[in-house]
XYZ file of C-alpha atoms in Angstrom:
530
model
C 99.807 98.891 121.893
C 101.084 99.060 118.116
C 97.892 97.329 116.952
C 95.765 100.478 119.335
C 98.050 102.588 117.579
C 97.957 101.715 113.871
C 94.277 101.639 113.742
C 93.942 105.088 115.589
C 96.389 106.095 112.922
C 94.485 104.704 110.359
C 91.126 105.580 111.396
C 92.080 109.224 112.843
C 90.031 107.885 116.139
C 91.107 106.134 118.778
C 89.629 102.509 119.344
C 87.232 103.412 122.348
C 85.754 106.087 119.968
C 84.976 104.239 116.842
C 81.872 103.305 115.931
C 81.032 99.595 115.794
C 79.543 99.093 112.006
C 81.460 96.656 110.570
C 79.971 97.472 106.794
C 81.258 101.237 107.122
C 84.233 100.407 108.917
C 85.423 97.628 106.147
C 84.797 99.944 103.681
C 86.997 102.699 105.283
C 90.129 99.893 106.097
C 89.699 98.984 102.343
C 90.566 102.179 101.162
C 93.271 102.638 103.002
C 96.836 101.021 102.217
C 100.031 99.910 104.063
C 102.451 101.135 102.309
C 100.699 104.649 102.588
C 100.215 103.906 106.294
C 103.929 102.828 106.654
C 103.579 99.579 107.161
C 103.958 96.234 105.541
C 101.504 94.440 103.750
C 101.737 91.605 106.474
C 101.672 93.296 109.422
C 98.379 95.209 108.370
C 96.471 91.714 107.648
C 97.480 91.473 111.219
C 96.060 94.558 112.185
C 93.070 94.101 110.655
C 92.641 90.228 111.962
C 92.933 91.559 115.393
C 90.969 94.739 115.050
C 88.106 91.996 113.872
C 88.931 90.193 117.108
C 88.086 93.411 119.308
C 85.282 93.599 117.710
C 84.038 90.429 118.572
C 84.231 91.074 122.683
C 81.744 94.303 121.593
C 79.175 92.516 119.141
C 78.711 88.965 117.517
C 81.182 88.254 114.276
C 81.346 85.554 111.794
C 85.247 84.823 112.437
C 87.559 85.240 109.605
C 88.962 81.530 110.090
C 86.778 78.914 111.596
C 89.009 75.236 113.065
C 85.993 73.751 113.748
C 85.990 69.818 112.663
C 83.101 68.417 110.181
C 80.732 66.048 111.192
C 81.232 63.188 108.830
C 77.780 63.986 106.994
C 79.632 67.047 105.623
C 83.168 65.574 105.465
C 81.769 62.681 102.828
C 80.535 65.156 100.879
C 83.261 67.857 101.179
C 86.277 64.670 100.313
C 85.503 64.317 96.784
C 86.070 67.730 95.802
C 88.882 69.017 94.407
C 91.082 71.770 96.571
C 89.611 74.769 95.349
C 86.264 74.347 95.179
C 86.635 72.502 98.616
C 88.705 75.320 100.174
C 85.464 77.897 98.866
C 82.708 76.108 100.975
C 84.655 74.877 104.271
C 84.372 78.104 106.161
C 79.913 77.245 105.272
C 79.973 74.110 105.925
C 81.637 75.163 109.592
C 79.462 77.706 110.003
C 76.265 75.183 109.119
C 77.775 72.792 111.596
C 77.777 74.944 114.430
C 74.429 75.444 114.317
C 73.383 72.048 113.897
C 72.422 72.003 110.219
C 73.339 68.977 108.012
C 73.101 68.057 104.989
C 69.536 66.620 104.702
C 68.142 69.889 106.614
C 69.553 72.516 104.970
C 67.211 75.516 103.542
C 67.588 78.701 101.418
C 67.022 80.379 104.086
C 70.087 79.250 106.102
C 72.380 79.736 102.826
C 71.062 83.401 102.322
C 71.537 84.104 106.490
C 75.094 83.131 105.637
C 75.024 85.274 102.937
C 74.096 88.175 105.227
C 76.661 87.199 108.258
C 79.519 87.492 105.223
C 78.211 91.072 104.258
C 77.079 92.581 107.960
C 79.478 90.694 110.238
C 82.818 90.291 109.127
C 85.383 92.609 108.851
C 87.598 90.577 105.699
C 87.220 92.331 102.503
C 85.544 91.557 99.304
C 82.399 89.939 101.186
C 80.374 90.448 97.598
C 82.957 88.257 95.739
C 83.495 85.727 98.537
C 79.963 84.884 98.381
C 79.400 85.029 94.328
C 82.647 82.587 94.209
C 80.639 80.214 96.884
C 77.639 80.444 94.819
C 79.341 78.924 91.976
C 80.679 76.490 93.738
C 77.981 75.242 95.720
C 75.594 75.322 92.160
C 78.191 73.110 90.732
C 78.175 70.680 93.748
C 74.244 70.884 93.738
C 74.481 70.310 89.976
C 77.115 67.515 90.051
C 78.023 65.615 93.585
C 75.725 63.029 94.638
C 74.031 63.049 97.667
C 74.820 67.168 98.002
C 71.557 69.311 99.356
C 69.271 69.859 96.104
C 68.755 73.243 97.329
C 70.214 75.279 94.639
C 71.226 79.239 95.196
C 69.894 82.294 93.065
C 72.701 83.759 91.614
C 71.424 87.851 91.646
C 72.409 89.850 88.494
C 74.865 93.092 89.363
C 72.843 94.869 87.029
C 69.885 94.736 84.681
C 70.556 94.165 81.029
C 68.446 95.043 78.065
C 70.648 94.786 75.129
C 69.938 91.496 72.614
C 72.772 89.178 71.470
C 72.134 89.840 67.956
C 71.075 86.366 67.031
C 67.523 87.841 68.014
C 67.689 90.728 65.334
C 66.871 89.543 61.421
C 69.751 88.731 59.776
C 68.955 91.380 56.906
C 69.717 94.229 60.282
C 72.751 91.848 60.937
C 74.078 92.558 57.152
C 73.539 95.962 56.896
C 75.281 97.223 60.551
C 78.073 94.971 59.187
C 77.995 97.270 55.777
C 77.869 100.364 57.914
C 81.349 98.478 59.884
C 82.946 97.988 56.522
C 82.183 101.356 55.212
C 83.518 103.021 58.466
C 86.945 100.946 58.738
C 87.919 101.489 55.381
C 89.138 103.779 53.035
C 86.027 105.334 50.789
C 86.508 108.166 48.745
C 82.553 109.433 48.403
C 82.060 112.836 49.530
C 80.464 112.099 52.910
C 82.922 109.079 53.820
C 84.944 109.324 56.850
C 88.770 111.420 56.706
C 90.295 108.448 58.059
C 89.391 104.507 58.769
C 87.990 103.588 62.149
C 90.327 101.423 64.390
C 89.423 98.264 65.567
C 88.682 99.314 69.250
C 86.149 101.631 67.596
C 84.415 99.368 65.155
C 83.906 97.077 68.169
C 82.049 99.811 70.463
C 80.050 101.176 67.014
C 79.269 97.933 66.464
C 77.833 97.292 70.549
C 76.145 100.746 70.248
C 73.985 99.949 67.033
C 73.005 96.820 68.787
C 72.071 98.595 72.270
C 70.172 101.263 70.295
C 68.431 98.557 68.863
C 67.583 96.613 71.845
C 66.587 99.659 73.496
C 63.750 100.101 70.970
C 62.772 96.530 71.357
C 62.653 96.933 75.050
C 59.928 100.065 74.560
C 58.080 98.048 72.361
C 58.903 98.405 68.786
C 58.361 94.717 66.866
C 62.269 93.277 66.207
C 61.131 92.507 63.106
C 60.354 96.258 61.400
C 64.440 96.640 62.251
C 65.824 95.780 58.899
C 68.187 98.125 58.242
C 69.574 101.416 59.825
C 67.775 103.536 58.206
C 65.007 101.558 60.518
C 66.816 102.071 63.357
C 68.332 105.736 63.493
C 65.213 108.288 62.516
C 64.138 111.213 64.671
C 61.365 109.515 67.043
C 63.807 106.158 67.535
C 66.536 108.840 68.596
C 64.100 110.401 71.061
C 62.885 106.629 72.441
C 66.597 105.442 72.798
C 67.691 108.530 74.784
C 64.864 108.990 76.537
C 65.055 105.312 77.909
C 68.783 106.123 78.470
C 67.716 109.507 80.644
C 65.454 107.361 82.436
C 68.195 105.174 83.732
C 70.419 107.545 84.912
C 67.630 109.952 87.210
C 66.664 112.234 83.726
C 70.501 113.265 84.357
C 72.644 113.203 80.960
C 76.115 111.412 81.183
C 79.159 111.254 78.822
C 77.867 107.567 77.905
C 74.974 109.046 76.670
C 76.343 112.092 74.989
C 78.181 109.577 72.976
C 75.608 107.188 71.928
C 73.607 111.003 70.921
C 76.581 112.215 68.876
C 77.368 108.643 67.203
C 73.818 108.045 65.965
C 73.631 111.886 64.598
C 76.631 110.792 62.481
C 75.296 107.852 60.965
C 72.301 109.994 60.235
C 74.495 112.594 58.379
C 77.264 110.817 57.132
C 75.890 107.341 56.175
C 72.600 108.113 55.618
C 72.292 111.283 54.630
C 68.826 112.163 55.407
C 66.921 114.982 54.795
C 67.569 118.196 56.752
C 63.913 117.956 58.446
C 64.786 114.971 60.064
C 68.646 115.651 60.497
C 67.124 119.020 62.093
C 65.321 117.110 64.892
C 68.241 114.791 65.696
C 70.748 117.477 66.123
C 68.500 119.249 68.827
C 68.086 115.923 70.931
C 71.344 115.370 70.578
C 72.425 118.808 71.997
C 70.479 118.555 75.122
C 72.529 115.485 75.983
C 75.485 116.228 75.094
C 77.772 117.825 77.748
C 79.240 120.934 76.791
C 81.778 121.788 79.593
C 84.987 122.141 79.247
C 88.169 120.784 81.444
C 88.302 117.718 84.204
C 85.548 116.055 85.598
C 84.592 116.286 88.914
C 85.933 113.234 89.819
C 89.345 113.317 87.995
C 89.768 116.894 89.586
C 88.865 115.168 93.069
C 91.669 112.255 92.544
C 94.149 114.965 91.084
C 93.971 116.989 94.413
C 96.026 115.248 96.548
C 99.064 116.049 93.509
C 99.071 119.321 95.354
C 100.659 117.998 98.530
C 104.646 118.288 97.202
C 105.305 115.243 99.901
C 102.632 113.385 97.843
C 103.939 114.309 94.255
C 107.953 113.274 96.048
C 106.497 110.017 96.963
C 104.861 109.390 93.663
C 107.631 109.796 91.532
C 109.993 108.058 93.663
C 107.419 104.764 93.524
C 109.789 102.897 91.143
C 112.723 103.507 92.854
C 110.997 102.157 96.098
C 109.514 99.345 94.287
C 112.935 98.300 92.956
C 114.985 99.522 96.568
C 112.411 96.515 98.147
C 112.629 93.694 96.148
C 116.460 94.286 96.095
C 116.179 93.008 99.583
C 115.532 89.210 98.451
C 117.025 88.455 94.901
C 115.457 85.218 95.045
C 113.640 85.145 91.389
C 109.795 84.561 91.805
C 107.021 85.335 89.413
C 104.892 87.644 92.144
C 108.629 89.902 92.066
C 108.732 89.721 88.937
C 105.370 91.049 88.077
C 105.923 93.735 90.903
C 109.547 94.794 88.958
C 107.167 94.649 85.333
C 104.880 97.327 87.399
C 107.205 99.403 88.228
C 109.178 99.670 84.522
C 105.516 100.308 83.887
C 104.818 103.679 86.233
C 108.224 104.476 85.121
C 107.492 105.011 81.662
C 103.968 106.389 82.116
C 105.609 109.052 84.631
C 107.820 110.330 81.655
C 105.515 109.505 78.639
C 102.487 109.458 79.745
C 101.183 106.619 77.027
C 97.971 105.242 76.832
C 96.976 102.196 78.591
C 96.489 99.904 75.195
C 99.899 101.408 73.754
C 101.737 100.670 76.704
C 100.976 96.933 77.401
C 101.919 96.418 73.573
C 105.480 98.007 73.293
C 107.769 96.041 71.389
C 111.306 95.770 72.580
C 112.622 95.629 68.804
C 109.928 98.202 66.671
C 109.458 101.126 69.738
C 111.990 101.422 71.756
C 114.992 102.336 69.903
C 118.590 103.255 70.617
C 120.180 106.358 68.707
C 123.986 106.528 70.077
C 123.403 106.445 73.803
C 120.094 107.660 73.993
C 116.440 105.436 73.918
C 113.632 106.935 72.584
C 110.221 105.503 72.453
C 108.647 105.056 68.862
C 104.929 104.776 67.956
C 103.527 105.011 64.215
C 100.304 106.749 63.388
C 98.518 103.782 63.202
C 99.325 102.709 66.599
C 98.047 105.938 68.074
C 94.593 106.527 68.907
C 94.493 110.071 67.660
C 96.917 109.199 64.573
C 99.447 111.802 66.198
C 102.831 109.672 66.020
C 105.248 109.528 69.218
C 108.798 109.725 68.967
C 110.082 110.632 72.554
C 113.257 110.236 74.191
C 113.514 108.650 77.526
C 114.955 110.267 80.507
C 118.010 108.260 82.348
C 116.300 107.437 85.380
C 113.459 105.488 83.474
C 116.159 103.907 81.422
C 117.641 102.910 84.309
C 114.633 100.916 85.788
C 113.526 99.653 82.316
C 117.511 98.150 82.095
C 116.782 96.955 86.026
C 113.604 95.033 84.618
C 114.948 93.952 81.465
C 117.839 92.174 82.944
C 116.821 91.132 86.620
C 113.225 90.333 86.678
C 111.835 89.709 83.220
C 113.110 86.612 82.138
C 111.327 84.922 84.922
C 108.014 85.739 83.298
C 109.057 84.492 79.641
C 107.875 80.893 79.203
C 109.071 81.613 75.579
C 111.039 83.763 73.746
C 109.356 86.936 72.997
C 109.876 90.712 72.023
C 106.986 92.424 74.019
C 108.581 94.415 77.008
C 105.228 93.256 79.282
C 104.877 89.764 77.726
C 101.514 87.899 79.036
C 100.873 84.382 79.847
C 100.691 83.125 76.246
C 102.753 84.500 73.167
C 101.560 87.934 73.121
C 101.644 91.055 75.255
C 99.962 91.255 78.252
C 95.859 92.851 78.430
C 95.777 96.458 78.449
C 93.009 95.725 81.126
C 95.665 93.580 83.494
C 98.417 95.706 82.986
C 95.894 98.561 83.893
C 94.249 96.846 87.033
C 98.387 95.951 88.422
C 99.185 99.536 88.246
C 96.264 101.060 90.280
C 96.563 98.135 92.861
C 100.296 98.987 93.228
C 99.939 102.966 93.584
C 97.171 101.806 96.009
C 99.155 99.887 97.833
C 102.552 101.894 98.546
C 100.704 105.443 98.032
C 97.151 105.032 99.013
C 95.767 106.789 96.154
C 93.272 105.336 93.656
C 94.868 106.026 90.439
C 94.116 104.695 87.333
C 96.693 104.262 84.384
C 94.871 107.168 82.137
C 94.963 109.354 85.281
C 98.598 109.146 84.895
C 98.116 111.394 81.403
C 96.180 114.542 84.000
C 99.023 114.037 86.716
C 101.684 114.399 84.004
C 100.165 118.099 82.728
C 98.958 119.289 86.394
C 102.458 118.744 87.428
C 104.120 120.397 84.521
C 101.070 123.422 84.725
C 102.112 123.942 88.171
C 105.399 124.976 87.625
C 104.945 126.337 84.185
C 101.252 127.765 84.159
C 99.859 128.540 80.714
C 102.357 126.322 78.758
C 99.894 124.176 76.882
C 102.170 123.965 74.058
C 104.554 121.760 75.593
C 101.406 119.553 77.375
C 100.206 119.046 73.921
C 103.503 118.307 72.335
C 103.516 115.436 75.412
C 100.551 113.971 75.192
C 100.530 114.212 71.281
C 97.210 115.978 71.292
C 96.265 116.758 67.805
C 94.869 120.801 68.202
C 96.226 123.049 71.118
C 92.242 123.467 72.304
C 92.326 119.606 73.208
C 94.374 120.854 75.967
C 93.235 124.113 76.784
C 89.631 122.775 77.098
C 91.013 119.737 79.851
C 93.609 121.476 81.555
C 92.838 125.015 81.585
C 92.072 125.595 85.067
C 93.893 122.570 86.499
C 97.252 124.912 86.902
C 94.720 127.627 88.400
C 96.221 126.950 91.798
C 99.919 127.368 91.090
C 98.621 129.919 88.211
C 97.118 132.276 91.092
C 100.145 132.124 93.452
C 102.529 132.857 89.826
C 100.408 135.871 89.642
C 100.515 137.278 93.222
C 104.133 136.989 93.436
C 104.089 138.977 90.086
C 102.254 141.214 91.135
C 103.483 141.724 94.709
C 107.318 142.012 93.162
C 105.706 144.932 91.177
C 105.030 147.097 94.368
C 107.208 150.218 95.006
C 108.694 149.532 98.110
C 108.900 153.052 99.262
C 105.464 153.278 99.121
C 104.782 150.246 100.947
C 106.967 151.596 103.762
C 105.009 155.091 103.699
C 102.102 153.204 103.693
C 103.783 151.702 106.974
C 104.494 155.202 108.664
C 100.833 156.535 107.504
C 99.626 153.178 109.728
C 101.835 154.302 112.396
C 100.492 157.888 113.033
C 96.900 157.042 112.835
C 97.668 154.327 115.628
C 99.111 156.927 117.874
């Protein structure tokens, strides 16, 4: 009866009504989360494990967990492996078994059928990484166990590439994109040089854009060896070829990623080449008809910011790090998986009151930005730690204080294996990855809330929230999020309040009205009835 109930619950159907495609209905049960269902994390892998179970008295289903027993042909082969790679291809070499296949009679064709079973008939998640982590393994076997099938599996690309490793451009092309590097990370004092150096993040995607251009022109046919220098690369036509290929890819639809690639080679054009106004003419017209012009969120960020409107929603957000810390309280047992939990939570914590970006926040130091004046803790970033160059000096609010104190002392220690001053150290001596920090935080608002929420999202839910309540203060949004110009944040956000900003106005309005003309308005409704 709970397990009827829970997935009735969770699929807003009851069992006997819900359609049996395993594909759409493992996509649905993947988006979904216990902790926004109400449940624990264990008691909805049980869920799921028997909701895979009614399936199977419906329609055939590759079973989650297979007991089965090797035949020794398989078992020789399988016992000099180590654990993991072993644990990977048991549940194939079961499922080969049952049907009769050993080693010597194995095909592609039964590997691939496998393949399909994993994707079409089984209701565990991740079917797409289950099967590129068996590939590996079974390559490696193929490549390195004797006596394993020599039957080798295709390992598909995700995606087709086009862009050269730039051993295959001259290295004259090499020298002069790492001139144009030099020149745009430093300081140069010509007329046309940049205001300010270029940070490393940005030198490395100038530096992958030059080389994608590039490869883009070599993939429509231009010899690699007429590239010799930039002024080879970035002229009128190549601009057209490169975003025309780019258009091509994405259904003659311009993108952002394109837009940029537009606006960064019409800069090297003007600033570092200077050419002639013809041609600078001709690249500033393909780059405006690629180049997005609207203003505010886009659709998608609006889409994941409209659930912020539910108040129960925006309670149970900003409550996540108190119920993060109210659970593991229950078992003070130190462990590294608590541990990294508690470091999440200090995490949303601070994000919730200074909304930081991603790469600033896995890197605060304990000592340099967060600092103590009396009995208050502000958080301290230099200009050149920022983005934008806008410095942040912020002071924290007690409740965050309070969890960061609850981390510092309880949980982070477990996750030192030396001494260190980074508040989210990583395995080795430095901080942890922007990208892992990053990837922890959706998975946990995922996971308790149910919402897919990634950490720059947290930036957008900070000024909707504050909009709501105080439409048309951008001033203290920019202040925040230590946009440089107020239009910054009237271009996002304007619009994002317009919600809140419409019920502001009717009550405005409405309190306005002359109530004895509302109530003759009234009597006047009265008469005419009768």
């Amino acid at each position: 009866v709970l397990f009827r109930s829970t997935i009735a619950r969770a699929l807003g159907a009851m069992p006997e009504e819900i359609p049996v495609d395993v594909q759409q209905l493992r996509a649905r049960l993947d988006a979904l989360s216990p902790g926004a269902l109400g449940v624990s994390a264990g008691r909805w892998a049980n869920v799921r494990s028997l909701f895979g179970r009614a399936l199977r008295t419906v329609r055939p289903m590759l079973p989650s967990r297979s007991l089965i027993r090797l035949p020794p042909e398989w078992a020789g082969l399988l016992s000099g492996l180590d654990r993991n790679r072993a644990t990977r291809l048991k549940p194939l070499l079961r499922c080969l078994s049952q049907q009769g296949i050993t080693p010597d009679a194995v095909t592609a064709a039964d590997l691939h059928a496998y393949r399909d079973a994993l994707t079409h008939d089984r209701l565990r998640r991740g079917p797409e990484r289950t099967w590129d982590s068996l590939v590996w393994s079974w390559n490696a076997c193929v490549r390195d166990v004797p006596g394993w099938p020599a039957v080798p599996i295709e390992r598909a690309s995700r995606r087709e590439t086009y862009t050269l490793p730039w051993t295959a451009f001259l290295d004259e092309f090499q020298r002069e994109v790492q001139l144009f590097l030099h020149w745009r990370g430093g300081v140069n004092l010509s007329e046309h040089s940049p205001s300010r150096p270029a940070r490393p993040a940005t030198l490395r995607q100038r530096e992958y854009q030059l080389r994608m251009a590039a490869s883009v022109l070599v993939h429509r046919g231009l010899d690699i060896s007429v590239l010799r220098s930039l002024r080879d690369l970035v002229t009128a036509e190549n601009v057209r070829t490169i975003l025309d290929f780019l258009l091509d890819r994405h259904n003659r639809q311009p993108t952002p990623s394109i837009g940029h690639i537009a606006v960064f080679l019409k800069y090297v054009a003007e600033r570092y080449l200077e050419l002639d106004d013809t041609e600078l003419v001709q690249i500033r017209k393909l780059t405006s008809k690629v180049v997005s012009h609207k203003r505010g969120l886009t659709p998608k960020n609006r889409e994941r910011l409209r659930p912020f409107d539910d108040p129960e929603n925006v309670a149970a957000f900003l409550s996540l790090p108190e119920r993060i810390r109210a659970e593991l309280a229950r078992d003070r047992r130190p462990s590294k998986p608590r541990a990294l939990l508690a470091q999440v939570a200090a995490a949303i914590a601070i994000l919730q009151a200074i909304p930081l970006r991603i790469g600033n926040l896995a890197r605060l130091d304990l000592r340099k930005n967060l600092i103590e004046r009396g009995t208050r803790l502000y958080l301290v970033l230099d200009e050149d730690a920022v983005k934008n160059g806008e410095f942040i000096d912020l002071e924290l609010p007690a409740h965050t204080i309070e969890i960061l104190g609850w981390y510092l002392r309880e949980h982070r220690p477990t996750l030192l294996a030396s001494p260190s001053d980074w508040l989210f150290p990583g395995e080795h001596a430095g901080s942890k990855s922007s990208h892992l920090l990053g990837s922890q935080i959706t998975k946990a608002v995922h996971r308790y809330l149910g919402l897919r929420m990634h950490a720059h999202l947290f930036r957008h839910v900070s000024a909707k929230l504050f909009l709501d309540q105080r439409p048309g203060e951008y001033e203290v949004v920019r202040q925040v999020l230590r946009h440089r110009s107020i239009e910054t944040t009237t271009n996002f956000y304007a619009g994002a309040e317009l919600r809140s900003a419409s019920a502001h106005f009717a009550s405005v309005i409405e309190a306005r009205r002359n109530p004895v003309t509302r109530r003759r308005r009234r009597r006047g409704a009265q008469s005419i009835a009768s």
